[in-house]
Short mmCIF file of C-alpha atoms (C1' of nucleotides) in Angstrom, two decimals:
data_model
loop_
_atom_site.label_atom_id
_atom_site.label_comp_id
_atom_site.label_asym_id
_atom_site.label_seq_id
_atom_site.Cartn_x
_atom_site.Cartn_y
_atom_site.Cartn_z
CA UNK A 1440 3.51 27.36 -7.37
CA UNK A 1441 3.53 27.40 -3.53
CA UNK A 1442 0.10 27.66 -1.88
CA UNK A 1443 -2.81 27.32 -4.30
CA UNK A 1444 -6.02 29.29 -3.77
CA UNK A 1445 -7.98 26.12 -3.17
CA UNK A 1446 -6.13 23.32 -1.33
CA UNK A 1447 -4.89 20.45 -3.49
CA UNK A 1448 -5.23 17.91 -0.70
CA UNK A 1449 -7.53 16.95 2.14
CA UNK A 1450 -7.28 14.23 4.78
CA UNK A 1451 -10.14 12.41 3.08
CA UNK A 1452 -8.49 12.39 -0.34
CA UNK A 1453 -5.18 11.24 1.12
CA UNK A 1454 -6.80 8.44 3.13
CA UNK A 1455 -8.78 7.18 0.15
CA UNK A 1456 -5.71 7.13 -2.10
CA UNK A 1457 -3.61 5.43 0.58
CA UNK A 1458 -6.20 2.70 1.08
CA UNK A 1459 -6.36 2.07 -2.64
CA UNK A 1460 -2.58 1.75 -2.88
CA UNK A 1461 -2.46 -0.55 0.16
CA UNK A 1462 -5.15 -2.75 -1.38
CA UNK A 1463 -3.51 -2.90 -4.76
CA UNK A 1464 0.18 -3.07 -3.89
CA UNK A 1465 0.50 -3.98 -0.23
CA UNK A 1466 1.33 -2.21 2.99
CA UNK A 1467 5.10 -2.48 2.57
CA UNK A 1468 5.14 -0.82 -0.82
CA UNK A 1469 3.14 2.18 0.33
CA UNK A 1470 5.53 5.11 0.62
CA UNK A 1471 4.73 8.70 1.30
CA UNK A 1472 6.52 9.67 -1.88
CA UNK A 1473 4.60 7.18 -3.99
CA UNK A 1474 1.33 8.28 -2.43
CA UNK A 1475 2.15 11.94 -3.05
CA UNK A 1476 2.93 11.19 -6.70
CA UNK A 1477 -0.44 9.45 -7.00
CA UNK A 1478 -2.07 12.63 -5.69
CA UNK A 1479 0.01 14.82 -8.04
CA UNK A 1480 1.84 16.65 -5.26
CA UNK A 1481 5.37 16.52 -3.92
CA UNK A 1482 6.29 14.18 -1.05
CA UNK A 1483 6.47 16.65 1.85
CA UNK A 1484 3.00 18.05 1.08
CA UNK A 1485 1.39 15.22 3.01
CA UNK A 1486 2.96 16.54 6.20
CA UNK A 1487 0.62 19.50 6.13
CA UNK A 1488 -2.24 17.07 6.80
CA UNK A 1489 -0.68 14.28 8.88
CA UNK A 1490 2.18 14.60 11.35
CA UNK A 1491 3.64 11.18 10.47
CA UNK A 1492 3.02 8.21 8.23
CA UNK A 1493 1.75 6.32 11.30
CA UNK A 1494 -0.92 8.95 11.89
CA UNK A 1495 -1.99 8.57 8.27
CA UNK A 1496 -2.19 4.77 8.65
CA UNK A 1497 -4.30 5.24 11.76
CA UNK A 1498 -6.78 7.29 9.75
CA UNK A 1499 -6.86 4.64 7.02
CA UNK A 1500 -7.54 1.92 9.59
CA UNK A 1501 -10.34 3.86 11.23
CA UNK A 1502 -12.00 4.50 7.90
CA UNK A 1503 -12.09 0.73 7.32
CA UNK A 1504 -13.53 0.04 10.77
CA UNK A 1505 -16.14 2.69 10.11
CA UNK A 1506 -17.62 0.35 7.49
CA UNK A 1507 -18.58 -2.26 10.10
CA UNK A 1508 -22.32 -2.41 10.78
CA UNK A 1509 -23.20 -1.96 14.47
CA UNK A 1510 -26.93 -1.42 14.07
CA UNK A 1511 -27.75 -4.91 15.40
CA UNK A 1512 -26.53 -3.80 18.81
CA UNK A 1513 -29.12 -1.05 19.13
CA UNK A 1514 -31.11 -1.47 22.35
CA UNK A 1515 -34.19 -3.62 21.93
CA UNK A 1516 -37.25 -2.49 23.85
CA UNK A 1517 -37.84 -4.69 26.88
CA UNK A 1518 -34.74 -6.84 26.40
CA UNK A 1519 -32.54 -5.19 28.99
CA UNK A 1520 -32.77 -6.96 32.30
CA UNK A 1521 -34.86 -9.74 30.87
CA UNK A 1522 -31.97 -12.08 30.15
CA UNK A 1523 -31.43 -11.46 26.46
CA UNK A 1524 -31.54 -14.36 24.05
CA UNK A 1525 -30.90 -12.32 20.91
CA UNK A 1526 -27.19 -11.78 21.54
CA UNK A 1527 -26.15 -14.80 19.41
CA UNK A 1528 -28.00 -13.41 16.42
CA UNK A 1529 -26.50 -9.96 16.95
CA UNK A 1530 -22.98 -11.37 17.30
CA UNK A 1531 -23.45 -13.44 14.13
CA UNK A 1532 -24.55 -10.48 12.03
CA UNK A 1533 -21.84 -8.25 13.46
CA UNK A 1534 -19.10 -10.83 12.91
CA UNK A 1535 -20.10 -11.20 9.26
CA UNK A 1536 -20.08 -7.46 8.68
CA UNK A 1537 -16.81 -7.09 10.59
CA UNK A 1538 -15.14 -9.80 8.53
CA UNK A 1539 -16.50 -8.43 5.25
CA UNK A 1540 -15.12 -4.96 6.02
CA UNK A 1541 -11.69 -6.31 6.94
CA UNK A 1542 -11.44 -8.96 4.25
CA UNK A 1543 -12.01 -6.24 1.64
CA UNK A 1544 -8.67 -4.77 2.79
CA UNK A 1545 -6.54 -7.65 4.08
CA UNK A 1546 -3.25 -5.75 3.78
CA UNK A 1547 -4.27 -3.29 6.47
CA UNK A 1548 -5.41 -5.95 8.97
CA UNK A 1549 -2.04 -6.29 10.77
CA UNK A 1550 -2.21 -2.58 11.66
CA UNK A 1551 -5.83 -2.71 12.72
CA UNK A 1552 -5.31 -5.83 14.83
CA UNK A 1553 -3.07 -3.88 17.21
CA UNK A 1554 -6.21 -2.68 18.96
CA UNK A 1555 -8.45 0.39 19.00
CA UNK A 1556 -5.85 2.82 20.33
CA UNK A 1557 -7.48 6.22 20.22
CA UNK A 1558 -9.36 5.64 16.98
CA UNK A 1559 -13.01 6.67 17.40
CA UNK A 1560 -14.62 4.07 15.15
CA UNK A 1561 -12.68 1.25 16.81
CA UNK A 1562 -13.67 2.47 20.27
CA UNK A 1563 -17.30 2.80 19.19
CA UNK A 1564 -17.21 -0.80 17.97
CA UNK A 1565 -15.74 -2.09 21.26
CA UNK A 1566 -18.31 -0.08 23.19
CA UNK A 1567 -21.24 -1.44 21.19
CA UNK A 1568 -20.23 -5.11 21.50
CA UNK A 1569 -19.42 -4.93 25.20
CA UNK A 1570 -22.53 -2.93 26.04
CA UNK A 1571 -24.80 -5.31 24.18
CA UNK A 1572 -23.38 -8.42 25.85
CA UNK A 1573 -23.64 -6.92 29.33
CA UNK A 1574 -27.23 -5.83 28.74
CA UNK A 1575 -28.02 -9.30 27.43
CA UNK A 1576 -26.96 -10.72 30.79
CA UNK A 1577 -23.30 -11.67 30.41
CA UNK A 1578 -21.09 -10.81 33.41
CA UNK A 1579 -18.70 -8.00 32.55
CA UNK A 1580 -15.58 -10.18 32.68
CA UNK A 1581 -17.12 -12.70 30.32
CA UNK A 1582 -18.33 -9.97 27.99
CA UNK A 1583 -14.76 -8.66 27.73
CA UNK A 1584 -13.47 -12.11 26.87
CA UNK A 1585 -16.14 -12.61 24.22
CA UNK A 1586 -15.25 -9.30 22.61
CA UNK A 1587 -11.62 -10.41 22.57
CA UNK A 1588 -12.15 -13.89 21.21
CA UNK A 1589 -14.46 -12.66 18.49
CA UNK A 1590 -11.80 -10.19 17.42
CA UNK A 1591 -9.20 -12.96 17.41
CA UNK A 1592 -11.35 -15.04 15.11
CA UNK A 1593 -12.44 -12.26 12.77
CA UNK A 1594 -9.03 -10.65 12.37
CA UNK A 1595 -7.41 -14.05 11.92
CA UNK A 1596 -9.88 -14.91 9.19
CA UNK A 1597 -9.41 -11.57 7.42
CA UNK A 1598 -5.61 -11.40 7.67
CA UNK A 1599 -5.02 -13.85 4.87
CA UNK A 1600 -6.76 -16.53 2.87
CA UNK A 1601 -6.14 -19.98 4.31
CA UNK A 1602 -6.59 -21.67 0.95
CA UNK A 1603 -4.40 -19.25 -0.99
CA UNK A 1604 -1.55 -19.89 1.43
CA UNK A 1605 -0.99 -23.32 -0.15
CA UNK A 1606 1.03 -23.20 -3.39
CA UNK A 1607 -0.92 -24.41 -6.42
CA UNK A 1608 2.19 -26.26 -7.59
CA UNK A 1609 1.57 -29.98 -6.94
CA UNK A 1610 5.29 -30.71 -6.72
CA UNK A 1611 5.51 -28.93 -3.39
CA UNK A 1612 3.62 -31.73 -1.66
CA UNK A 1613 6.02 -34.66 -1.74
CA UNK A 1614 4.08 -37.67 -0.43
CA UNK A 1615 7.10 -38.83 1.56
CA UNK A 1616 7.15 -35.62 3.55
CA UNK A 1617 3.46 -34.71 3.68
CA UNK A 1618 1.37 -37.87 3.30
CA UNK A 1619 -2.00 -36.12 3.69
CA UNK A 1620 -1.50 -33.06 1.50
CA UNK A 1621 -1.82 -34.78 -1.86
CA UNK A 1622 -4.76 -32.55 -2.81
CA UNK A 1623 -3.52 -29.36 -1.21
CA UNK A 1624 -2.46 -27.86 -4.54
CA UNK A 1625 -6.17 -27.59 -5.41
CA UNK A 1626 -6.96 -25.41 -2.39
CA UNK A 1627 -6.00 -22.08 -3.93
CA UNK A 1628 -8.46 -22.69 -6.75
CA UNK A 1629 -11.34 -22.95 -4.27
CA UNK A 1630 -10.12 -20.08 -2.20
CA UNK A 1631 -13.46 -18.33 -1.83
CA UNK A 1632 -15.55 -21.29 -0.72
CA UNK A 1633 -12.89 -22.79 1.55
CA UNK A 1634 -12.33 -19.56 3.47
CA UNK A 1635 -16.01 -18.67 3.56
CA UNK A 1636 -16.90 -22.19 4.74
CA UNK A 1637 -14.23 -22.16 7.42
CA UNK A 1638 -15.38 -18.78 8.68
CA UNK A 1639 -19.03 -19.82 8.85
CA UNK A 1640 -18.22 -23.17 10.48
CA UNK A 1641 -16.04 -21.49 13.08
CA UNK A 1642 -18.56 -18.74 13.73
CA UNK A 1643 -21.42 -21.18 14.31
CA UNK A 1644 -19.24 -23.42 16.48
CA UNK A 1645 -18.22 -20.43 18.59
CA UNK A 1646 -21.80 -19.24 18.99
CA UNK A 1647 -22.99 -22.74 19.93
CA UNK A 1648 -20.20 -23.09 22.47
CA UNK A 1649 -20.97 -19.67 23.96
CA UNK A 1650 -24.69 -20.48 24.15
CA UNK A 1651 -23.84 -23.56 26.23
CA UNK A 1652 -21.94 -21.31 28.63
CA UNK A 1653 -24.70 -18.72 28.74
CA UNK A 1654 -27.22 -21.39 29.75
CA UNK A 1655 -24.93 -22.43 32.62
CA UNK A 1656 -24.70 -18.90 34.03
CA UNK A 1657 -26.10 -18.57 37.58
CA UNK A 1658 -29.38 -16.65 37.74
CA UNK A 1659 -28.80 -12.94 38.20
CA UNK A 1660 -30.02 -11.07 41.27
CA UNK B 789 39.82 -8.60 5.45
CA UNK B 790 37.84 -10.34 2.67
CA UNK B 791 37.09 -14.04 3.19
CA UNK B 792 38.02 -15.34 6.65
CA UNK B 793 39.34 -18.90 7.12
CA UNK B 794 36.29 -19.88 9.10
CA UNK B 795 32.98 -18.28 8.04
CA UNK B 796 31.75 -15.41 10.22
CA UNK B 797 28.10 -16.15 9.49
CA UNK B 798 25.71 -19.04 9.08
CA UNK B 799 22.02 -19.16 8.23
CA UNK B 800 21.30 -20.27 11.81
CA UNK B 801 23.16 -17.36 13.41
CA UNK B 802 21.49 -14.87 11.08
CA UNK B 803 18.01 -16.27 11.73
CA UNK B 804 18.50 -16.24 15.50
CA UNK B 805 19.74 -12.64 15.51
CA UNK B 806 16.92 -11.53 13.19
CA UNK B 807 14.27 -13.10 15.42
CA UNK B 808 15.73 -11.41 18.46
CA UNK B 809 15.70 -8.01 16.75
CA UNK B 810 12.14 -8.55 15.52
CA UNK B 811 11.01 -9.47 19.02
CA UNK B 812 12.74 -6.53 20.67
CA UNK B 813 12.23 -3.76 18.14
CA UNK B 814 9.53 -4.83 15.72
CA UNK B 815 9.30 -6.09 12.17
CA UNK B 816 9.39 -2.64 10.59
CA UNK B 817 12.61 -1.61 12.29
CA UNK B 818 14.48 -4.73 11.20
CA UNK B 819 16.85 -3.71 8.43
CA UNK B 820 19.52 -5.80 6.79
CA UNK B 821 22.09 -3.18 7.70
CA UNK B 822 21.06 -3.10 11.35
CA UNK B 823 21.07 -6.90 11.47
CA UNK B 824 24.51 -7.04 9.87
CA UNK B 825 25.86 -4.56 12.42
CA UNK B 826 24.44 -6.74 15.21
CA UNK B 827 26.39 -9.66 13.72
CA UNK B 828 29.55 -7.53 13.35
CA UNK B 829 29.66 -7.76 9.56
CA UNK B 830 28.91 -5.34 6.76
CA UNK B 831 25.45 -5.09 5.22
CA UNK B 832 25.97 -6.98 1.96
CA UNK B 833 27.47 -10.01 3.75
CA UNK B 834 24.00 -11.36 4.46
CA UNK B 835 23.45 -11.83 0.74
CA UNK B 836 25.95 -14.69 0.74
CA UNK B 837 23.44 -16.65 2.84
CA UNK B 838 20.02 -15.41 1.74
CA UNK B 839 19.03 -14.16 -1.69
CA UNK B 840 16.67 -11.50 -0.34
CA UNK B 841 15.33 -10.14 2.92
CA UNK B 842 12.07 -12.00 2.22
CA UNK B 843 13.91 -15.31 2.05
CA UNK B 844 15.49 -14.51 5.40
CA UNK B 845 12.08 -13.70 6.91
CA UNK B 846 10.76 -16.98 5.59
CA UNK B 847 13.49 -18.82 7.47
CA UNK B 848 12.72 -16.87 10.64
CA UNK B 849 9.03 -17.76 10.34
CA UNK B 850 9.71 -21.44 9.82
CA UNK B 851 12.00 -21.55 12.83
CA UNK B 852 9.13 -20.23 14.95
CA UNK B 853 6.65 -22.76 13.54
CA UNK B 854 9.18 -25.49 14.24
CA UNK B 855 8.56 -24.88 17.95
CA UNK B 856 4.92 -26.02 17.74
CA UNK B 857 4.34 -29.43 19.33
CA UNK B 858 2.71 -31.92 16.95
CA UNK B 859 3.28 -35.07 19.00
CA UNK B 860 -0.40 -35.27 20.03
CA UNK B 861 -1.27 -36.09 16.41
CA UNK B 862 0.81 -39.27 16.37
CA UNK B 863 -1.34 -42.23 15.29
CA UNK B 864 -3.03 -43.97 18.19
CA UNK B 865 -3.17 -47.75 17.92
CA UNK B 866 -6.67 -48.92 17.03
CA UNK B 867 -8.15 -45.44 16.67
CA UNK B 868 -8.10 -45.23 12.88
CA UNK B 869 -11.40 -46.36 11.42
CA UNK B 870 -13.00 -46.62 14.83
CA UNK B 871 -14.50 -43.12 14.86
CA UNK B 872 -11.98 -41.25 16.96
CA UNK B 873 -13.12 -39.37 20.01
CA UNK B 874 -9.70 -38.07 21.02
CA UNK B 875 -9.48 -35.38 18.33
CA UNK B 876 -10.84 -32.64 20.63
CA UNK B 877 -8.12 -33.31 23.18
CA UNK B 878 -5.46 -33.35 20.46
CA UNK B 879 -6.75 -30.10 18.94
CA UNK B 880 -6.80 -28.46 22.38
CA UNK B 881 -3.20 -29.37 23.18
CA UNK B 882 -2.02 -28.41 19.72
CA UNK B 883 -3.83 -25.06 19.77
CA UNK B 884 -2.21 -24.18 23.10
CA UNK B 885 1.26 -25.06 21.87
CA UNK B 886 0.64 -23.24 18.57
CA UNK B 887 -0.50 -20.11 20.35
CA UNK B 888 2.38 -20.23 22.83
CA UNK B 889 4.94 -20.47 20.02
CA UNK B 890 3.39 -17.56 18.11
CA UNK B 891 2.60 -15.35 21.09
CA UNK B 892 6.28 -15.52 22.06
CA UNK B 893 7.00 -13.66 18.80
CA UNK B 894 3.92 -11.55 17.99
CA UNK B 895 5.77 -9.22 15.62
CA UNK B 896 6.39 -12.02 13.14
CA UNK B 897 2.77 -13.27 13.11
CA UNK B 898 1.61 -11.12 10.16
CA UNK B 899 4.25 -12.79 7.97
CA UNK B 900 3.48 -16.27 9.22
CA UNK B 901 -0.26 -15.82 8.79
CA UNK B 902 0.17 -15.57 5.02
CA UNK B 903 0.15 -19.36 4.92
CA UNK B 904 2.65 -22.20 4.73
CA UNK B 905 4.05 -21.34 1.32
CA UNK B 906 6.95 -23.71 0.77
CA UNK B 907 8.15 -23.69 4.37
CA UNK B 908 8.70 -27.27 5.57
CA UNK B 909 7.67 -26.84 9.19
CA UNK B 910 4.46 -25.06 8.20
CA UNK B 911 3.60 -27.81 5.70
CA UNK B 912 4.35 -30.49 8.30
CA UNK B 913 1.97 -28.76 10.69
CA UNK B 914 -0.84 -28.58 8.12
CA UNK B 915 -0.25 -32.22 7.21
CA UNK B 916 -0.41 -33.39 10.83
CA UNK B 917 -3.64 -31.56 11.67
CA UNK B 918 -5.46 -32.54 8.50
CA UNK B 919 -4.29 -36.17 8.69
CA UNK B 920 -5.36 -36.52 12.29
CA UNK B 921 -8.85 -35.10 11.70
CA UNK B 922 -9.46 -37.32 8.67
CA UNK B 923 -8.32 -40.41 10.54
CA UNK B 924 -10.58 -39.45 13.44
CA UNK B 925 -13.54 -39.59 11.08
CA UNK B 926 -14.04 -36.06 9.80
CA UNK B 927 -14.87 -35.77 6.09
CA UNK B 928 -11.96 -34.23 4.18
CA UNK B 929 -13.80 -30.99 3.37
CA UNK B 930 -14.70 -30.47 7.01
CA UNK B 931 -11.16 -31.32 8.13
CA UNK B 932 -9.84 -28.59 5.83
CA UNK B 933 -12.25 -26.07 7.28
CA UNK B 934 -11.33 -27.00 10.84
CA UNK B 935 -7.64 -26.55 10.05
CA UNK B 936 -8.45 -23.14 8.62
CA UNK B 937 -10.67 -21.92 11.42
CA UNK B 938 -8.23 -23.04 14.07
CA UNK B 939 -5.52 -21.09 12.33
CA UNK B 940 -7.77 -18.04 12.17
CA UNK B 941 -8.36 -18.21 15.88
CA UNK B 942 -4.78 -18.93 16.93
CA UNK B 943 -3.10 -16.37 14.67
CA UNK B 944 -5.70 -13.78 15.63
CA UNK B 945 -5.03 -14.39 19.31
CA UNK B 946 -1.24 -14.24 18.86
CA UNK B 947 -1.13 -11.21 16.57
CA UNK B 948 -1.69 -8.71 19.33
CA UNK B 949 -2.91 -8.47 22.89
CA UNK B 950 -6.59 -7.52 23.06
CA UNK B 951 -6.21 -5.91 26.46
CA UNK B 952 -3.06 -3.94 25.61
CA UNK B 953 -4.84 -2.40 22.61
CA UNK B 954 -6.86 -0.19 24.95
CA UNK B 955 -4.96 2.90 26.15
CA UNK B 956 -4.42 2.96 29.90
CA UNK B 957 -5.27 6.66 29.90
CA UNK B 958 -8.75 7.00 31.41
CA UNK B 959 -9.40 10.26 29.58
CA UNK B 960 -9.68 8.45 26.27
CA UNK B 961 -13.02 6.95 27.28
CA UNK B 962 -15.39 9.90 27.33
CA UNK B 963 -18.67 8.63 28.75
CA UNK B 964 -20.65 10.65 26.24
CA UNK B 965 -19.02 8.83 23.34
CA UNK B 966 -18.42 5.38 24.84
CA UNK B 967 -20.94 4.77 27.63
CA UNK B 968 -19.76 1.21 28.37
CA UNK B 969 -15.99 1.65 28.33
CA UNK B 970 -15.64 3.39 31.70
CA UNK B 971 -13.34 0.65 32.97
CA UNK B 972 -11.46 0.01 29.74
CA UNK B 973 -8.36 1.91 30.92
CA UNK B 974 -7.78 -0.93 33.41
CA UNK B 975 -7.58 -3.59 30.70
CA UNK B 976 -3.92 -3.13 29.81
CA UNK B 977 -2.99 -3.78 33.43
CA UNK B 978 -4.61 -7.21 33.31
CA UNK B 979 -3.29 -7.98 29.90
CA UNK B 980 -2.09 -11.51 30.66
CA UNK B 981 -5.23 -12.84 32.30
CA UNK B 982 -7.64 -11.13 29.89
CA UNK B 983 -5.94 -12.50 26.79
CA UNK B 984 -5.34 -15.92 28.29
CA UNK B 985 -8.95 -16.12 29.49
CA UNK B 986 -10.30 -15.05 26.11
CA UNK B 987 -8.16 -17.61 24.32
CA UNK B 988 -9.22 -20.44 26.62
CA UNK B 989 -12.90 -19.46 26.49
CA UNK B 990 -12.82 -19.28 22.71
CA UNK B 991 -10.92 -22.53 22.38
CA UNK B 992 -13.36 -24.45 24.58
CA UNK B 993 -16.36 -22.89 22.83
CA UNK B 994 -14.94 -23.87 19.45
CA UNK B 995 -14.25 -27.44 20.55
CA UNK B 996 -17.75 -27.77 22.05
CA UNK B 997 -19.33 -26.44 18.89
CA UNK B 998 -17.27 -28.78 16.72
CA UNK B 999 -18.15 -31.77 18.94
CA UNK B 1000 -21.84 -31.03 18.34
CA UNK B 1001 -21.18 -31.16 14.61
CA UNK B 1002 -19.13 -34.33 14.87
CA UNK B 1003 -21.97 -36.07 16.67
CA UNK B 1004 -24.35 -35.10 13.84
CA UNK B 1005 -22.10 -36.61 11.15
CA UNK B 1006 -23.77 -39.45 9.20
CA UNK B 1007 -22.33 -42.88 10.02
CA UNK B 1008 -19.40 -43.71 7.75
CA UNK B 1009 -19.48 -46.68 5.36
"C1'" DA C 405 -2.31 27.99 5.59
"C1'" DC C 406 -0.43 24.97 2.19
"C1'" DC C 407 2.66 23.84 -1.28
"C1'" DT C 408 7.73 23.40 -3.10
"C1'" DG C 409 12.83 21.82 -3.67
"C1'" DA C 410 16.90 20.74 -1.17
"C1'" DA C 411 18.78 18.13 2.31
"C1'" DC C 412 19.69 14.43 6.06
"C1'" DA C 413 19.99 9.96 7.65
"C1'" DC C 414 18.40 6.05 6.43
"C1'" DC C 415 16.81 1.67 3.34
"C1'" DG C 416 17.48 -3.20 0.04
"C1'" DT C 417 20.37 -4.79 -3.24
"C1'" DT C 418 24.19 -5.17 -6.88
"C1'" DC C 419 28.78 -5.62 -8.06
"C1'" DA C 420 33.69 -5.55 -8.63
"C1'" DA C 421 37.50 -6.48 -5.78
"C1'" DG C 422 39.98 -9.06 -2.37
"C1'" DT C 423 41.64 -13.61 -0.23
"C1'" DA D 1221 33.29 -19.50 -1.03
"C1'" DC D 1222 32.61 -15.49 1.75
"C1'" DC D 1223 33.62 -11.02 3.08
"C1'" DT D 1224 34.33 -5.80 1.88
"C1'" DG D 1225 33.44 -0.77 0.26
"C1'" DA D 1226 31.31 1.90 -3.25
"C1'" DA D 1227 27.29 2.75 -5.61
"C1'" DC D 1228 22.17 3.00 -7.15
"C1'" DA D 1229 17.56 3.92 -6.49
"C1'" DC D 1230 14.89 4.31 -3.03
"C1'" DC D 1231 12.81 5.66 1.98
"C1'" DG D 1232 10.48 9.16 6.11
"C1'" DT D 1233 10.96 13.56 7.65
"C1'" DT D 1234 12.67 18.52 8.37
"C1'" DC D 1235 13.06 23.03 6.95
"C1'" DA D 1236 13.57 27.38 4.71
"C1'" DA D 1237 11.36 29.64 1.01
"C1'" DG D 1238 7.41 31.03 -1.63
"C1'" DT D 1239 2.43 32.92 -2.01
#
DNA sequence: ACCTGAACACCGTTCAAGT
DNA sequence: ACCTGAACACCGTTCAAGT
């Protein structure tokens, strides 16, 4: 068959199929051969569109980050220089969108958590958060730290379900060994509300703690 | 050669060598054959000690979690039932030890973050945190959420360096695309202090926010 | 330019054979 | 019980060959 008149593949089609396989079967089970079969081509065909599997994974990761809403960081008329007070609301909305985008694809989070690298959507995200915080009145060093700690919290919460990490088998929790885990086998059954509640509690606690620090900032020149 | 008079391998030796390879070369590059070579045996020998590679990884993960200090959760005479006020200090010390243990082995964090499973050290850790918070006066549902959100934050902070995720190459940060990242190429050079500062800032913000919530708790019966 | 089959150097794991 | 070599069904990637 060799080269068809109209290409069988495109980067977009490959990325979409790869993400679906990663979601459904895990990162470890994704192979270039399996992915090619899914796309009805032979294994080496993918190398016409991506130099390596890593480059393909990078594209998958950036497509996920592209789903994060950044519109809340758009400049607000008159806020710059006035000592912003809307940054907590913006961070809250962003963190929720960020977590939702990642939690929809938990198997890819370990790759994504390695940092932005040269991926455009990841760099755009870092730029938007940092820029907003600085314009709201945070010193640059503090703004960097807030960007970092928010990523720690969001990626940690999207990496895996806390509740689902506890086996539903009650026999695991021998009272002699783990005196306080007698109800832990019920956690997995309430997976959604436990993880959602933990995320919201942590997010609000973080924002409250940061607001305390913002109020203590020396007045700017 | 067949069976030697004294065994060449033990679970402990295998786990130690595996952790060293994971630290030095990454999780993906760890293969049973490479590990066996490192231990001067043939590939299949490992299967006399672990049923699968996953079981071996589980043992590696639990050995790392075994390094986390839990002594700050030991019962304090007279605190139970009195409305503890030392839980923030205990959580702070624990979070630092937890992060230190994980950050020493970042490549294994994605495995570990999947939850305790049936690993004894991970279950002991969950038991200690939850038990301490409940005895300090937190309602059980809240204590669960705090255990979860602390794990989110700590695993997120240990998974990867925030600072090192930004390429040190200044040309990546085109001002037209990323107007606020002009200094981002310097981040990797300050990797230690940026990540440490972000972790400490986030930890203190979380503890402050949780203390506000603790103060608002209705008086217990 | 874009696809193919054949090939190379790897994997995790099984199993019969040795002591 | 604990190690070995041979084998099976996989990997990621390269490359010459086809249109």
